[in-house]
Amino acid sequence: PCPAWLPVRPFADSAGCCCKLPTIITRSQWGARAPRNRVPLSTPVPYVIIYHTAGSSCISQASCSQLVRSIQNYHMDSNGWADIGYNFLIGEDSRVYEGRGWSTVGHPCLRLERYITGIQVPSAAALNIAQDLIQCAVNMGSRSSSYILKGHHNVKATESPGEALYNVITQWPRFQA
């Protein structure tokens, strides 16, 4: 069993190891639209890609849910994607919002489409949560224990995740440019 000090939603992996699973707001809780399709990820995934949203922030579950719905609408209606592009998004309210989740391919990024999980990190306050989420993914077998961490602009010509956040993640374990 998991020790009592773990947060509200502890997770024990198949080996009985616990991880600090952040509070995850499910798709139904934030009011997601149904995806047009879902493509299963081939696990364990060897990459983790860090993205950011530019120009928007949220500080409560209500405002973050609205923001995630807006992002999903933009991705589906303007970009023509099957669903929101990201596997998870982290709000400034210290909650994780399920995008495509642990086992579904996010929007393709170059030819790595079956190997990437996107985690949107809108502020420095969410960095510890992002690291906890990555560790849980490893403990669950969803991500390889030897995963490679990259910033979005390492795999696509974009400014995401922004220079300040990029400089932070370059110091994280497993980062490779």
CSV table of N, CA and C in Angstrom, one decimal, residues 40-124:
chain,number,residue,atom,x,y,z
A,40,PRO,N,-4.1,4.5,-30.2
A,40,PRO,CA,-3.4,4.1,-29.0
A,40,PRO,C,-1.9,4.4,-29.1
A,41,LEU,N,-1.3,4.8,-28.0
A,41,LEU,CA,0.2,4.9,-28.0
A,41,LEU,C,0.8,3.5,-27.9
A,42,SER,N,2.0,3.4,-28.5
A,42,SER,CA,2.8,2.2,-28.3
A,42,SER,C,3.6,2.5,-27.0
A,43,THR,N,3.4,1.8,-26.0
A,43,THR,CA,4.2,2.1,-24.7
A,43,THR,C,5.2,1.0,-24.4
A,44,PRO,N,6.2,1.3,-23.7
A,44,PRO,CA,6.5,2.6,-23.1
A,44,PRO,C,7.0,3.7,-24.1
A,45,VAL,N,6.6,4.9,-23.9
A,45,VAL,CA,6.9,6.0,-24.8
A,45,VAL,C,8.3,6.5,-24.5
A,46,PRO,N,9.2,6.6,-25.5
A,46,PRO,CA,10.6,7.0,-25.2
A,46,PRO,C,10.8,8.5,-25.1
A,47,TYR,N,9.8,9.3,-25.4
A,47,TYR,CA,10.0,10.8,-25.3
A,47,TYR,C,9.0,11.5,-24.4
A,48,VAL,N,9.4,12.6,-23.8
A,48,VAL,CA,8.5,13.6,-23.2
A,48,VAL,C,8.8,14.9,-23.8
A,49,ILE,N,7.8,15.6,-24.3
A,49,ILE,CA,8.0,16.9,-24.9
A,49,ILE,C,7.3,17.9,-24.1
A,50,ILE,N,7.9,19.0,-23.7
A,50,ILE,CA,7.3,20.1,-22.9
A,50,ILE,C,6.9,21.2,-23.9
A,51,TYR,N,5.7,21.7,-23.8
A,51,TYR,CA,5.1,22.8,-24.5
A,51,TYR,C,4.7,23.9,-23.6
A,52,HIS,N,4.2,25.0,-24.1
A,52,HIS,CA,3.5,26.0,-23.3
A,52,HIS,C,2.4,26.6,-24.1
A,53,THR,N,1.4,27.2,-23.4
A,53,THR,CA,0.4,28.0,-24.1
A,53,THR,C,0.9,29.5,-23.9
A,54,ALA,N,0.7,30.2,-25.0
A,54,ALA,CA,1.2,31.6,-24.9
A,54,ALA,C,0.0,32.5,-24.7
A,55,GLY,N,0.1,33.5,-23.8
A,55,GLY,CA,-0.9,34.5,-23.7
A,55,GLY,C,-2.1,34.3,-22.8
A,56,SER,N,-2.2,33.0,-22.3
A,56,SER,CA,-3.4,32.7,-21.5
A,56,SER,C,-2.9,32.1,-20.2
A,57,SER,N,-3.6,32.3,-19.1
A,57,SER,CA,-3.3,31.6,-17.9
A,57,SER,C,-4.7,31.4,-17.1
A,58,CYS,N,-4.6,30.6,-16.1
A,58,CYS,CA,-5.8,30.3,-15.3
A,58,CYS,C,-5.4,30.1,-13.8
A,59,ILE,N,-6.3,30.4,-12.9
A,59,ILE,CA,-5.9,30.3,-11.5
A,59,ILE,C,-6.9,29.5,-10.7
A,60,SER,N,-8.0,29.0,-11.3
A,60,SER,CA,-9.0,28.2,-10.6
A,60,SER,C,-9.4,27.1,-11.5
A,61,GLN,N,-10.1,26.0,-10.9
A,61,GLN,CA,-10.5,24.9,-11.8
A,61,GLN,C,-11.5,25.4,-12.8
A,62,ALA,N,-12.4,26.3,-12.5
A,62,ALA,CA,-13.3,26.9,-13.4
A,62,ALA,C,-12.6,27.6,-14.6
A,63,SER,N,-11.7,28.5,-14.3
A,63,SER,CA,-11.0,29.2,-15.4
A,63,SER,C,-10.1,28.3,-16.2
A,64,CYS,N,-9.4,27.3,-15.5
A,64,CYS,CA,-8.6,26.4,-16.2
A,64,CYS,C,-9.4,25.5,-17.1
A,65,SER,N,-10.6,25.0,-16.6
A,65,SER,CA,-11.4,24.2,-17.5
A,65,SER,C,-11.9,24.9,-18.7
A,66,GLN,N,-12.2,26.2,-18.5
A,66,GLN,CA,-12.6,27.0,-19.7
A,66,GLN,C,-11.5,27.2,-20.7
A,67,LEU,N,-10.3,27.4,-20.1
A,67,LEU,CA,-9.1,27.5,-21.0
A,67,LEU,C,-8.9,26.3,-21.8
A,68,VAL,N,-8.9,25.1,-21.1
A,68,VAL,CA,-8.7,23.8,-21.8
A,68,VAL,C,-9.8,23.6,-22.9
A,69,ARG,N,-11.0,23.9,-22.6
A,69,ARG,CA,-12.1,23.8,-23.6
A,69,ARG,C,-11.8,24.7,-24.8
A,70,SER,N,-11.3,25.9,-24.5
A,70,SER,CA,-10.9,26.8,-25.6
A,70,SER,C,-9.8,26.3,-26.5
A,71,ILE,N,-8.8,25.7,-25.8
A,71,ILE,CA,-7.7,25.1,-26.5
A,71,ILE,C,-8.2,23.9,-27.4
A,72,GLN,N,-9.0,23.1,-26.8
A,72,GLN,CA,-9.6,22.0,-27.6
A,72,GLN,C,-10.4,22.5,-28.7
A,73,ASN,N,-11.2,23.5,-28.5
A,73,ASN,CA,-12.0,24.0,-29.7
A,73,ASN,C,-11.1,24.5,-30.8
A,74,TYR,N,-10.1,25.3,-30.4
A,74,TYR,CA,-9.1,25.8,-31.4
A,74,TYR,C,-8.5,24.6,-32.1
A,75,HIS,N,-8.0,23.6,-31.4
A,75,HIS,CA,-7.3,22.5,-32.1
A,75,HIS,C,-8.2,21.8,-33.0
A,76,MET,N,-9.5,21.6,-32.6
A,76,MET,CA,-10.4,20.8,-33.4
A,76,MET,C,-11.0,21.6,-34.5
A,77,ASP,N,-11.5,22.8,-34.2
A,77,ASP,CA,-12.2,23.7,-35.2
A,77,ASP,C,-11.3,24.4,-36.1
A,78,SER,N,-10.2,25.0,-35.6
A,78,SER,CA,-9.3,25.8,-36.5
A,78,SER,C,-8.3,25.0,-37.1
A,79,ASN,N,-7.7,24.1,-36.4
A,79,ASN,CA,-6.6,23.3,-36.9
A,79,ASN,C,-7.1,22.0,-37.6
A,80,GLY,N,-8.3,21.6,-37.3
A,80,GLY,CA,-8.9,20.4,-37.9
A,80,GLY,C,-8.4,19.1,-37.3
A,81,TRP,N,-7.8,19.2,-36.1
A,81,TRP,CA,-7.3,18.0,-35.4
A,81,TRP,C,-8.4,17.2,-34.9
A,82,ALA,N,-8.1,15.9,-34.6
A,82,ALA,CA,-9.1,15.0,-34.0
A,82,ALA,C,-9.5,15.3,-32.6
A,83,ASP,N,-8.7,16.0,-31.9
A,83,ASP,CA,-9.0,16.3,-30.5
A,83,ASP,C,-8.0,17.4,-30.0
A,84,ILE,N,-8.0,17.7,-28.7
A,84,ILE,CA,-6.9,18.6,-28.2
A,84,ILE,C,-5.6,17.9,-28.5
A,85,GLY,N,-4.6,18.7,-28.7
A,85,GLY,CA,-3.3,18.2,-29.2
A,85,GLY,C,-2.5,17.6,-28.1
A,86,TYR,N,-2.7,17.9,-26.8
A,86,TYR,CA,-1.8,17.5,-25.7
A,86,TYR,C,-2.4,16.4,-24.9
A,87,ASN,N,-1.4,15.6,-24.4
A,87,ASN,CA,-1.8,14.5,-23.5
A,87,ASN,C,-2.3,15.0,-22.1
A,88,PHE,N,-1.6,16.0,-21.6
A,88,PHE,CA,-1.9,16.7,-20.3
A,88,PHE,C,-1.6,18.1,-20.4
A,89,LEU,N,-2.3,18.9,-19.6
A,89,LEU,CA,-2.1,20.3,-19.4
A,89,LEU,C,-2.0,20.6,-18.0
A,90,ILE,N,-1.1,21.5,-17.5
A,90,ILE,CA,-1.0,21.8,-16.1
A,90,ILE,C,-1.4,23.3,-15.9
A,91,GLY,N,-2.4,23.5,-15.1
A,91,GLY,CA,-2.8,24.8,-14.8
A,91,GLY,C,-2.1,25.5,-13.6
A,92,GLU,N,-2.2,26.8,-13.6
A,92,GLU,CA,-1.7,27.5,-12.4
A,92,GLU,C,-2.5,27.3,-11.2
A,93,ASP,N,-3.5,26.5,-11.2
A,93,ASP,CA,-4.3,26.1,-10.1
A,93,ASP,C,-3.7,24.9,-9.4
A,94,SER,N,-2.6,24.4,-9.9
A,94,SER,CA,-1.9,23.2,-9.4
A,94,SER,C,-2.6,21.9,-9.7
A,95,ARG,N,-3.4,21.9,-10.8
A,95,ARG,CA,-4.1,20.7,-11.2
A,95,ARG,C,-3.7,20.3,-12.6
A,96,VAL,N,-3.7,19.0,-12.9
A,96,VAL,CA,-3.4,18.5,-14.2
A,96,VAL,C,-4.7,18.3,-14.9
A,97,TYR,N,-4.8,18.7,-16.2
A,97,TYR,CA,-6.0,18.5,-17.0
A,97,TYR,C,-5.7,17.5,-18.0
A,98,GLU,N,-6.5,16.4,-18.0
A,98,GLU,CA,-6.3,15.3,-19.0
A,98,GLU,C,-6.7,15.8,-20.4
A,99,GLY,N,-5.7,15.7,-21.3
A,99,GLY,CA,-6.0,16.0,-22.7
A,99,GLY,C,-6.3,14.6,-23.3
A,100,ARG,N,-5.4,14.1,-24.1
A,100,ARG,CA,-5.5,12.8,-24.7
A,100,ARG,C,-5.2,11.7,-23.7
A,101,GLY,N,-4.6,12.0,-22.6
A,101,GLY,CA,-4.4,11.0,-21.5
A,101,GLY,C,-3.1,10.2,-21.7
A,102,TRP,N,-3.0,9.2,-20.8
A,102,TRP,CA,-1.8,8.3,-20.7
A,102,TRP,C,-1.5,7.5,-22.0
A,103,SER,N,-2.6,7.1,-22.7
A,103,SER,CA,-2.4,6.0,-23.7
A,103,SER,C,-2.9,6.3,-25.1
A,104,THR,N,-3.1,7.6,-25.4
A,104,THR,CA,-3.6,8.0,-26.7
A,104,THR,C,-2.6,9.0,-27.3
A,105,VAL,N,-2.3,8.8,-28.6
A,105,VAL,CA,-1.4,9.6,-29.3
A,105,VAL,C,-1.9,11.1,-29.3
A,106,GLY,N,-1.0,12.0,-29.0
A,106,GLY,CA,-1.3,13.4,-29.1
A,106,GLY,C,-1.2,13.9,-30.6
A,107,HIS,N,-1.3,15.2,-30.8
A,107,HIS,CA,-1.2,15.6,-32.2
A,107,HIS,C,0.3,15.4,-32.7
A,108,PRO,N,0.4,14.8,-33.9
A,108,PRO,CA,1.7,14.5,-34.4
A,108,PRO,C,2.7,15.7,-34.4
A,109,CYS,N,3.9,15.4,-34.1
A,109,CYS,CA,5.0,16.4,-34.2
A,109,CYS,C,6.1,15.7,-35.0
A,110,LEU,N,6.3,16.2,-36.1
A,110,LEU,CA,7.2,15.5,-37.1
A,110,LEU,C,6.9,14.0,-37.2
A,111,ARG,N,7.9,13.2,-37.2
A,111,ARG,CA,7.6,11.7,-37.4
A,111,ARG,C,7.6,11.0,-36.1
A,112,LEU,N,7.6,11.7,-35.0
A,112,LEU,CA,7.7,11.1,-33.7
A,112,LEU,C,6.3,10.9,-33.1
A,113,GLU,N,5.3,11.0,-33.9
A,113,GLU,CA,3.9,11.0,-33.4
A,113,GLU,C,3.5,9.9,-32.4
A,114,ARG,N,4.0,8.7,-32.5
A,114,ARG,CA,3.6,7.7,-31.6
A,114,ARG,C,4.5,7.6,-30.4
A,115,TYR,N,5.4,8.5,-30.3
A,115,TYR,CA,6.4,8.4,-29.2
A,115,TYR,C,6.4,9.7,-28.3
A,116,ILE,N,5.5,10.6,-28.5
A,116,ILE,CA,5.6,11.9,-27.8
A,116,ILE,C,4.4,12.0,-26.8
A,117,THR,N,4.6,12.6,-25.7
A,117,THR,CA,3.6,13.0,-24.9
A,117,THR,C,3.8,14.5,-24.6
A,118,GLY,N,2.8,15.3,-24.8
A,118,GLY,CA,3.0,16.8,-24.6
A,118,GLY,C,2.4,17.1,-23.2
A,119,ILE,N,3.2,17.9,-22.5
A,119,ILE,CA,2.7,18.4,-21.2
A,119,ILE,C,2.9,19.9,-21.3
A,120,GLN,N,1.7,20.6,-21.2
A,120,GLN,CA,1.8,22.1,-21.3
A,120,GLN,C,2.1,22.6,-19.9
A,121,VAL,N,3.0,23.4,-19.7
A,121,VAL,CA,3.4,24.0,-18.4
A,121,VAL,C,3.3,25.5,-18.6
A,122,PRO,N,2.2,26.1,-18.1
A,122,PRO,CA,2.0,27.5,-18.3
A,122,PRO,C,2.8,28.4,-17.3
A,123,SER,N,3.3,27.9,-16.2
A,123,SER,CA,4.0,28.8,-15.3
A,123,SER,C,5.1,27.9,-14.6
A,124,ALA,N,6.0,28.7,-14.0
A,124,ALA,CA,7.1,28.0,-13.2
A,124,ALA,C,6.5,27.3,-12.0
